Short mmCIF file of C-alpha atoms in Angstrom, two decimals:
data_model
loop_
_atom_site.label_atom_id
_atom_site.label_comp_id
_atom_site.label_asym_id
_atom_site.label_seq_id
_atom_site.Cartn_x
_atom_site.Cartn_y
_atom_site.Cartn_z
CA UNK Q 8 42.40 24.69 -4.94
CA UNK Q 9 46.01 24.50 -6.10
CA UNK Q 10 48.83 25.03 -3.65
CA UNK Q 11 51.55 27.61 -3.99
CA UNK Q 12 55.24 27.83 -3.12
CA UNK Q 13 55.18 30.71 -0.65
CA UNK Q 14 58.89 31.46 -0.95
CA UNK Q 15 58.70 31.65 -4.74
CA UNK Q 16 55.51 33.70 -4.52
CA UNK Q 17 57.14 36.20 -2.16
CA UNK Q 18 60.05 36.54 -4.58
CA UNK Q 19 57.60 37.14 -7.45
CA UNK Q 20 55.81 39.85 -5.47
CA UNK Q 21 59.13 41.55 -4.73
CA UNK Q 22 60.08 41.33 -8.41
CA UNK Q 23 56.84 42.99 -9.50
CA UNK Q 24 57.06 45.66 -6.78
CA UNK Q 25 60.59 46.57 -7.88
CA UNK Q 26 59.50 46.80 -11.50
CA UNK Q 27 56.43 48.94 -10.72
CA UNK Q 28 58.46 51.48 -8.74
CA UNK Q 29 61.37 51.46 -11.22
CA UNK Q 30 60.94 50.60 -14.91
CA UNK Q 31 57.16 50.80 -14.55
CA UNK Q 32 57.34 54.50 -13.68
CA UNK Q 33 59.55 55.19 -16.69
CA UNK Q 34 57.06 53.36 -18.92
CA UNK Q 35 54.20 55.36 -17.35
CA UNK Q 36 55.90 58.63 -18.23
CA UNK Q 37 56.48 57.47 -21.79
CA UNK Q 38 52.88 56.33 -22.21
CA UNK Q 39 51.58 59.68 -20.99
CA UNK Q 40 53.97 61.59 -23.25
CA UNK Q 41 53.24 59.55 -26.39
CA UNK Q 42 49.62 58.55 -25.75
CA UNK Q 43 50.40 54.98 -26.76
CA UNK Q 44 51.48 51.67 -25.25
CA UNK Q 45 54.67 50.67 -27.10
CA UNK Q 46 54.90 47.14 -28.41
CA UNK Q 47 58.13 46.77 -26.45
CA UNK Q 48 56.22 47.20 -23.17
CA UNK Q 49 53.78 44.45 -24.10
CA UNK Q 50 56.71 42.20 -24.98
CA UNK Q 51 58.45 43.01 -21.70
CA UNK Q 52 55.36 42.09 -19.69
CA UNK Q 53 55.04 38.90 -21.75
CA UNK Q 54 58.71 37.96 -21.34
CA UNK Q 55 58.46 38.58 -17.59
CA UNK Q 56 55.66 36.01 -17.52
CA UNK Q 57 53.17 38.48 -16.09
CA UNK Q 58 50.57 37.96 -18.81
CA UNK Q 59 50.19 34.29 -17.89
CA UNK Q 60 50.14 34.35 -14.09
CA UNK Q 61 46.65 33.00 -13.46
CA UNK Q 62 46.06 30.43 -16.21
CA UNK Q 63 46.59 26.75 -15.33
CA UNK Q 64 49.83 25.01 -16.23
CA UNK Q 65 48.14 22.83 -18.85
CA UNK Q 66 47.40 26.02 -20.82
CA UNK Q 67 50.94 27.29 -20.41
CA UNK Q 68 50.21 29.52 -17.42
CA UNK Q 69 51.78 29.66 -13.97
CA UNK Q 70 48.70 28.33 -12.20
CA UNK Q 71 48.60 30.92 -9.40
CA UNK Q 72 45.29 30.60 -7.48
CA UNK Q 73 42.86 33.42 -8.14
CA UNK Q 74 42.95 35.04 -4.70
CA UNK Q 75 46.75 35.00 -4.70
CA UNK Q 76 46.93 36.32 -8.26
CA UNK Q 77 44.90 39.28 -7.02
CA UNK Q 78 47.74 40.14 -4.64
CA UNK Q 79 49.96 40.53 -7.71
CA UNK Q 80 47.34 42.52 -9.62
CA UNK Q 81 47.05 44.79 -6.60
CA UNK Q 82 50.74 45.69 -7.00
CA UNK Q 83 50.56 46.11 -10.78
CA UNK Q 84 47.54 48.39 -10.33
CA UNK Q 85 49.71 50.94 -8.52
CA UNK Q 86 51.33 51.56 -11.90
CA UNK Q 87 49.90 53.19 -15.01
CA UNK Q 88 46.32 52.28 -15.89
CA UNK Q 89 47.30 50.89 -19.29
CA UNK Q 90 49.89 48.57 -17.73
CA UNK Q 91 47.29 47.27 -15.31
CA UNK Q 92 44.83 46.80 -18.18
CA UNK Q 93 47.24 44.61 -20.14
CA UNK Q 94 47.96 42.38 -17.14
CA UNK Q 95 44.32 42.21 -16.06
CA UNK Q 96 42.79 41.30 -19.44
CA UNK Q 97 45.50 38.83 -20.48
CA UNK Q 98 45.23 37.02 -17.16
CA UNK Q 99 41.46 36.70 -17.32
CA UNK Q 100 40.22 36.16 -20.85
CA UNK Q 101 41.27 32.50 -20.91
CA UNK Q 102 38.47 31.79 -18.43
CA UNK Q 103 35.85 32.70 -21.02
CA UNK Q 104 37.40 30.51 -23.70
CA UNK Q 105 38.73 27.45 -21.89
CA UNK Q 106 35.44 25.64 -21.09
CA UNK Q 107 34.15 26.00 -24.66
CA UNK Q 108 37.01 25.79 -27.18
CA UNK Q 109 37.42 22.76 -29.42
CA UNK Q 110 40.77 21.21 -30.22
CA UNK Q 111 41.38 23.40 -33.27
CA UNK Q 112 40.74 26.56 -31.20
CA UNK Q 113 42.92 25.48 -28.29
CA UNK Q 114 46.06 26.66 -30.08
CA UNK Q 115 44.76 30.23 -30.14
CA UNK Q 116 43.83 29.92 -26.47
CA UNK Q 117 47.39 28.83 -25.66
CA UNK Q 118 48.80 31.75 -27.68
CA UNK Q 119 46.53 34.09 -25.76
CA UNK Q 120 47.75 32.75 -22.42
CA UNK Q 121 51.41 33.05 -23.46
CA UNK Q 122 50.94 36.60 -24.70
CA UNK Q 123 51.74 35.73 -28.32
CA UNK Q 124 48.24 36.77 -29.38
CA UNK Q 125 46.06 39.52 -27.94
CA UNK Q 126 42.31 38.86 -27.73
CA UNK Q 127 39.82 41.69 -27.17
CA UNK Q 128 36.57 41.05 -25.27
CA UNK Q 129 33.92 42.44 -27.64
CA UNK Q 130 30.48 42.65 -26.06
CA UNK Q 131 29.45 46.28 -25.44
CA UNK Q 132 27.26 48.13 -27.93
CA UNK Q 133 26.28 51.78 -28.24
CA UNK Q 134 22.56 51.04 -28.54
CA UNK Q 135 22.24 48.20 -26.04
CA UNK Q 136 23.56 47.00 -22.72
CA UNK Q 137 26.05 44.23 -22.21
CA UNK Q 138 23.87 41.16 -21.97
CA UNK Q 139 20.89 39.49 -23.59
CA UNK Q 140 19.83 42.74 -25.28
CA UNK Q 141 22.77 42.80 -27.71
CA UNK Q 142 21.71 43.77 -31.22
CA UNK Q 143 24.61 42.67 -33.41
CA UNK Q 144 23.40 39.73 -35.49
CA UNK Q 145 24.68 36.77 -37.44
CA UNK Q 146 22.93 35.03 -40.31
CA UNK Q 147 24.11 31.57 -41.23
CA UNK Q 148 24.67 30.71 -44.87
CA UNK Q 149 26.23 27.28 -45.17
CA UNK Q 150 29.55 27.20 -43.38
CA UNK Q 151 29.64 30.97 -42.89
CA UNK Q 152 28.00 33.46 -40.55
CA UNK Q 153 27.34 36.93 -41.98
CA UNK Q 154 27.93 39.38 -39.15
CA UNK Q 155 26.16 42.74 -38.89
CA UNK Q 156 26.19 45.35 -36.17
CA UNK Q 157 28.32 47.74 -34.16
CA UNK Q 158 30.41 47.44 -31.03
CA UNK Q 159 31.97 50.27 -29.05
CA UNK Q 160 34.30 50.89 -26.09
CA UNK Q 161 36.24 47.78 -27.12
CA UNK Q 162 39.51 47.71 -25.19
CA UNK Q 163 42.43 46.59 -27.42
CA UNK Q 164 39.94 46.47 -30.30
CA UNK Q 165 42.33 48.26 -32.67
CA UNK Q 166 45.59 46.39 -32.10
CA UNK Q 167 44.33 42.96 -31.04
CA UNK Q 168 44.85 39.80 -33.04
CA UNK Q 169 41.34 38.46 -32.36
CA UNK Q 170 37.98 39.79 -31.20
CA UNK Q 171 36.01 37.51 -28.87
CA UNK Q 172 32.76 38.79 -30.23
CA UNK Q 173 29.15 38.24 -29.16
CA UNK Q 174 26.09 38.50 -31.38
CA UNK Q 175 22.50 37.33 -31.67
CA UNK Q 176 21.18 34.87 -34.23
CA UNK Q 177 19.14 36.75 -36.80
CA UNK Q 178 15.45 36.18 -36.17
CA UNK Q 179 15.80 35.92 -32.39
CA UNK Q 180 15.07 38.75 -29.96
CA UNK Q 181 15.71 39.79 -26.39
CA UNK Q 182 12.62 37.74 -25.49
CA UNK Q 183 14.72 34.67 -26.27
CA UNK Q 184 17.29 35.74 -23.69
CA UNK Q 185 20.61 33.95 -23.94
CA UNK Q 186 19.13 31.28 -26.19
CA UNK Q 187 19.73 33.30 -29.33
CA UNK Q 188 23.33 34.34 -28.65
CA UNK Q 189 26.62 33.13 -30.11
CA UNK Q 190 30.29 33.73 -29.33
CA UNK Q 191 32.79 34.05 -32.18
CA UNK Q 192 36.58 34.22 -32.16
CA UNK Q 193 37.09 36.58 -35.09
CA UNK Q 194 40.55 37.43 -36.48
CA UNK Q 195 41.34 41.14 -36.80
CA UNK Q 196 42.80 40.75 -40.28
CA UNK Q 197 40.93 43.20 -42.47
CA UNK Q 198 37.86 41.03 -43.07
CA UNK Q 199 35.43 42.21 -45.78
CA UNK Q 200 32.79 44.53 -44.36
CA UNK Q 201 34.66 45.07 -41.07
CA UNK Q 202 35.45 48.68 -40.16
CA UNK Q 203 37.79 49.45 -37.25
CA UNK Q 204 37.59 53.02 -35.91
CA UNK Q 205 40.27 54.11 -33.43
CA UNK Q 206 38.43 55.69 -30.49
CA UNK Q 207 41.35 55.91 -28.07
CA UNK Q 208 41.15 59.56 -26.96
CA UNK Q 209 40.09 58.98 -23.37
CA UNK Q 210 40.25 60.94 -20.12
CA UNK Q 211 42.45 58.37 -18.39
CA UNK Q 212 44.14 55.02 -18.98
CA UNK Q 213 45.94 56.81 -21.80
CA UNK Q 214 47.71 54.58 -24.28
CA UNK Q 215 45.26 51.68 -24.18
CA UNK Q 216 43.60 51.53 -27.56
CA UNK Q 217 39.82 51.39 -27.82
CA UNK Q 218 37.75 50.73 -30.92
CA UNK Q 219 34.38 51.23 -32.48
CA UNK Q 220 33.74 48.20 -34.70
CA UNK Q 221 31.21 48.11 -37.52
CA UNK Q 222 30.30 44.97 -39.44
CA UNK Q 223 28.32 44.77 -42.67
CA UNK Q 224 27.74 41.20 -43.88
CA UNK Q 225 31.22 40.34 -42.64
CA UNK Q 226 31.86 36.64 -43.36
CA UNK Q 227 32.99 34.61 -40.34
CA UNK Q 228 33.48 30.85 -40.61
CA UNK Q 229 31.11 28.81 -38.48
CA UNK Q 230 34.26 27.06 -37.21
CA UNK Q 231 35.10 30.33 -35.42
CA UNK Q 232 32.15 29.85 -33.09
CA UNK Q 233 33.04 29.22 -29.44
CA UNK Q 234 30.64 26.70 -27.95
CA UNK Q 235 27.22 26.08 -29.42
CA UNK Q 236 24.52 28.39 -30.70
CA UNK Q 237 22.71 29.70 -27.65
CA UNK Q 238 25.83 29.63 -25.45
CA UNK Q 239 27.11 33.10 -26.30
CA UNK Q 240 26.27 34.64 -22.95
CA UNK Q 241 27.53 31.56 -21.12
CA UNK Q 242 30.93 32.33 -22.66
CA UNK Q 243 30.69 36.05 -21.93
CA UNK Q 244 29.26 36.06 -18.43
CA UNK Q 245 30.03 32.73 -16.81
CA UNK Q 246 33.74 32.35 -17.26
CA UNK Q 247 34.95 35.90 -17.58
CA UNK Q 248 32.85 38.66 -16.06
CA UNK Q 249 32.36 37.30 -12.55
CA UNK Q 250 36.07 36.94 -11.68
CA UNK Q 251 36.91 39.95 -13.83
CA UNK Q 252 34.69 42.15 -11.67
CA UNK Q 253 36.59 40.99 -8.61
CA UNK Q 254 39.83 41.74 -10.45
CA UNK Q 255 38.65 45.26 -11.28
CA UNK Q 256 37.75 45.71 -7.63
CA UNK Q 257 41.26 44.70 -6.59
CA UNK Q 258 42.75 47.00 -9.20
CA UNK Q 259 40.78 49.80 -7.54
CA UNK Q 260 42.37 48.83 -4.23
CA UNK Q 261 45.86 48.91 -5.74
CA UNK Q 262 45.34 52.31 -7.36
CA UNK Q 263 43.89 53.69 -4.13
CA UNK Q 264 47.01 52.49 -2.32
CA UNK Q 265 49.12 54.44 -4.80
CA UNK Q 266 47.02 57.57 -4.29
CA UNK Q 267 47.38 57.22 -0.52
CA UNK Q 268 51.14 56.71 -0.86
CA UNK Q 269 51.45 59.90 -2.91
CA UNK Q 270 49.30 61.83 -0.43
CA UNK Q 271 51.39 60.68 2.54
CA UNK Q 272 54.64 61.54 0.76
CA UNK Q 273 53.37 65.00 -0.10
CA UNK Q 274 51.98 65.64 3.39
CA UNK Q 275 55.34 64.76 4.92
CA UNK Q 276 57.26 67.00 2.51
CA UNK Q 277 54.98 70.02 2.03
CA UNK Q 278 55.26 72.88 4.52
CA UNK Q 279 52.83 75.78 4.95
CA UNK Q 280 53.06 78.52 7.54
CA UNK Q 281 56.03 76.80 9.16
CA UNK Q 282 54.34 73.42 9.61
CA UNK Q 283 54.27 70.21 7.63
CA UNK Q 284 50.89 69.32 6.17
CA UNK Q 285 51.19 65.99 7.98
CA UNK Q 286 50.83 67.76 11.34
CA UNK Q 287 47.49 69.34 10.48
CA UNK Q 288 44.42 67.54 11.88
CA UNK Q 289 42.35 67.87 8.70
CA UNK Q 290 45.09 66.23 6.62
CA UNK Q 291 45.53 63.50 9.22
CA UNK Q 292 41.77 62.85 9.05
CA UNK Q 293 41.94 62.47 5.27
CA UNK Q 294 44.80 60.00 5.53
CA UNK Q 295 43.10 58.03 8.32
CA UNK Q 296 39.83 57.82 6.40
CA UNK Q 297 41.68 56.67 3.29
CA UNK Q 298 43.50 53.96 5.25
CA UNK Q 299 40.25 52.60 6.71
CA UNK Q 300 38.47 52.82 3.34
CA UNK Q 301 41.20 50.86 1.56
CA UNK Q 302 41.47 48.19 4.24
CA UNK Q 303 37.70 47.57 4.28
CA UNK Q 304 37.44 47.32 0.50
CA UNK Q 305 40.44 45.01 0.27
CA UNK Q 306 38.91 42.62 2.81
CA UNK Q 307 35.65 42.40 0.84
CA UNK Q 308 37.49 41.85 -2.46
CA UNK Q 309 39.44 38.92 -0.99
CA UNK Q 310 36.22 37.45 0.43
CA UNK Q 311 34.65 37.67 -3.04
CA UNK Q 312 37.72 35.97 -4.50
CA UNK Q 313 37.46 33.10 -2.02
CA UNK Q 314 33.75 32.71 -2.78
CA UNK Q 315 34.59 32.38 -6.48
CA UNK Q 316 37.37 29.86 -5.82
CA UNK Q 317 35.10 27.75 -3.64
CA UNK Q 318 32.18 27.90 -6.07
CA UNK Q 319 29.90 29.34 -3.40
CA UNK Q 320 26.31 30.35 -4.15
CA UNK Q 321 27.01 33.93 -3.09
CA UNK Q 322 30.00 34.35 -5.44
CA UNK Q 323 28.15 36.43 -8.04
CA UNK Q 324 26.61 38.77 -5.47
CA UNK Q 325 29.92 39.21 -3.70
CA UNK Q 326 31.67 39.85 -7.00
CA UNK Q 327 29.33 42.72 -7.79
CA UNK Q 328 29.31 43.94 -4.18
CA UNK Q 329 33.10 44.06 -4.09
CA UNK Q 330 33.16 46.19 -7.22
CA UNK Q 331 30.52 48.57 -5.83
CA UNK Q 332 32.48 49.09 -2.63
CA UNK Q 333 35.94 49.22 -4.20
CA UNK Q 334 35.25 51.72 -6.97
CA UNK Q 335 33.28 54.01 -4.65
CA UNK Q 336 36.18 53.79 -2.22
CA UNK Q 337 38.63 54.64 -5.00
CA UNK Q 338 36.67 57.79 -5.85
CA UNK Q 339 36.80 58.97 -2.24
CA UNK Q 340 40.47 58.12 -1.73
CA UNK Q 341 41.73 59.73 -4.94
CA UNK Q 342 39.66 62.85 -4.30
CA UNK Q 343 41.13 63.27 -0.82
CA UNK Q 344 44.63 62.43 -2.05
CA UNK Q 345 44.34 65.13 -4.71
CA UNK Q 346 43.00 67.57 -2.11
CA UNK Q 347 46.04 66.92 0.09
CA UNK Q 348 48.17 68.08 -2.84
CA UNK Q 349 46.14 71.27 -3.17
CA UNK Q 350 46.58 73.08 -6.49
CA UNK Q 351 49.79 71.17 -7.19
CA UNK Q 352 47.80 68.01 -7.73
CA UNK Q 353 45.97 69.49 -10.69
CA UNK Q 354 49.09 69.68 -12.85
CA UNK Q 355 50.26 66.91 -15.21
CA UNK Q 356 53.74 66.93 -13.69
CA UNK Q 357 52.42 65.34 -10.50
CA UNK Q 358 51.59 61.63 -10.50
CA UNK Q 359 48.39 62.13 -8.50
CA UNK Q 360 46.86 63.89 -11.51
CA UNK Q 361 47.25 60.76 -13.64
CA UNK Q 362 46.03 58.51 -10.83
CA UNK Q 363 42.94 60.67 -10.42
CA UNK Q 364 42.10 60.39 -14.15
CA UNK Q 365 42.81 56.66 -14.32
CA UNK Q 366 40.56 56.01 -11.33
CA UNK Q 367 37.45 57.26 -13.09
CA UNK Q 368 37.52 54.48 -15.70
CA UNK Q 369 36.88 51.77 -13.14
CA UNK Q 370 33.48 53.22 -12.37
CA UNK Q 371 32.12 51.64 -15.57
CA UNK Q 372 34.68 48.92 -16.38
CA UNK Q 373 33.00 45.47 -16.43
CA UNK Q 374 29.63 47.09 -15.77
CA UNK Q 375 28.61 50.24 -13.94
CA UNK Q 376 27.75 50.25 -10.26
CA UNK Q 377 24.13 50.72 -11.25
CA UNK Q 378 24.28 47.31 -12.95
CA UNK Q 379 26.15 45.77 -10.03
CA UNK Q 380 23.49 46.99 -7.60
CA UNK Q 381 20.83 45.28 -9.70
CA UNK Q 382 22.77 42.01 -9.51
CA UNK Q 383 23.16 42.28 -5.74
CA UNK Q 384 19.55 43.30 -5.17
CA UNK Q 385 18.28 40.32 -7.17
CA UNK Q 386 20.43 37.99 -5.09
CA UNK Q 387 19.23 39.54 -1.82
CA UNK Q 388 15.58 39.33 -2.86
CA UNK Q 389 15.91 35.78 -4.21
CA UNK Q 390 17.46 34.64 -0.94
CA UNK Q 391 14.67 36.28 1.06
CA UNK Q 392 11.99 34.75 -1.18
CA UNK Q 393 13.55 31.29 -0.84
CA UNK Q 394 13.68 31.67 2.93
CA UNK Q 395 10.03 32.72 3.01
CA UNK Q 396 9.01 29.74 0.86
CA UNK Q 397 10.90 27.39 3.17
CA UNK Q 398 9.23 28.87 6.22
CA UNK Q 399 5.78 28.55 4.61
CA UNK Q 400 6.44 24.92 3.68
CA UNK Q 401 7.59 24.09 7.21
CA UNK Q 402 4.52 25.76 8.69
CA UNK Q 403 2.20 23.87 6.33
CA UNK Q 404 3.74 20.49 7.19
CA UNK Q 405 4.01 21.05 10.94
#
């Protein structure tokens, strides 16, 4: 694990905190008013170096260890959901690409790390899940793949420079599992047969563009493939989703902290029947429960981050478990924080209204809790089965 200059890291945290509470709030108001993330904001985040915090120095990043990077993401997540999304995705997508790119693709990877190029993770489909059951297909003809299928809920899919896209080799099926999958780095440049539909009208995380993508015999050079045929899900799941789920969990912690901050501020300021809300036992109970909820979730997220850094066997289960706990916590905290505000919290003019809407997106980002529970349950049962087998073997040989 790489070391870190604690003094420089503390200064970086202070820098981000000052931006989030100052310029970040002004950007949040503009995003909400216009329903769009201005290019200037993306460029500001890039120029600040906040899109390349986690990548290693050899890729042009700042090499901040994962668990420490999460401390920075926690702060950014107190800001607008679209700001957090930009920082989160740009600081994580390199993990999917880096183990598999060839020399000719490494330049695009470096541009992604620096923030010069935006890459959209393009896995989810309307008629399938987000794994081995993907239905988009490619058919190879010489040095070209012909791509067919549809993707949806693709974050940055409209404005991105590239789609990191996953498909199945024509003629293979879900019975082949990952063996029939491929990963392609496809330029968003008006390719023949590629239709990009702007699907950005969402409940929360306003301003982040989302796309529905349709492909009809779209030609993609075989040289655009990341890794080998059959490694598509290795690219999608191995390098990106595991740490990304931990990152989403920490973003839930950061947003919950913002909700709690707003609730405390309002409770201290609001007076009813001659008393501050903060003096009322029911409000104090809400704030105490929120504090405990946030602290517990944060501890689990950091444990999951350490498991990932150390390459522990329980890293995947802890990744999913941390997301389960953190997003459920966020729902409880934001609901109570809104309740502290009473009717005032329901109006757009109050920040808690935006926080409440943004919080809902994390319930399905990087896989729903229903999926995460399946991952955790499989790990629990596999561990129990292995322990039982070991006990049986010992008994037989004793």
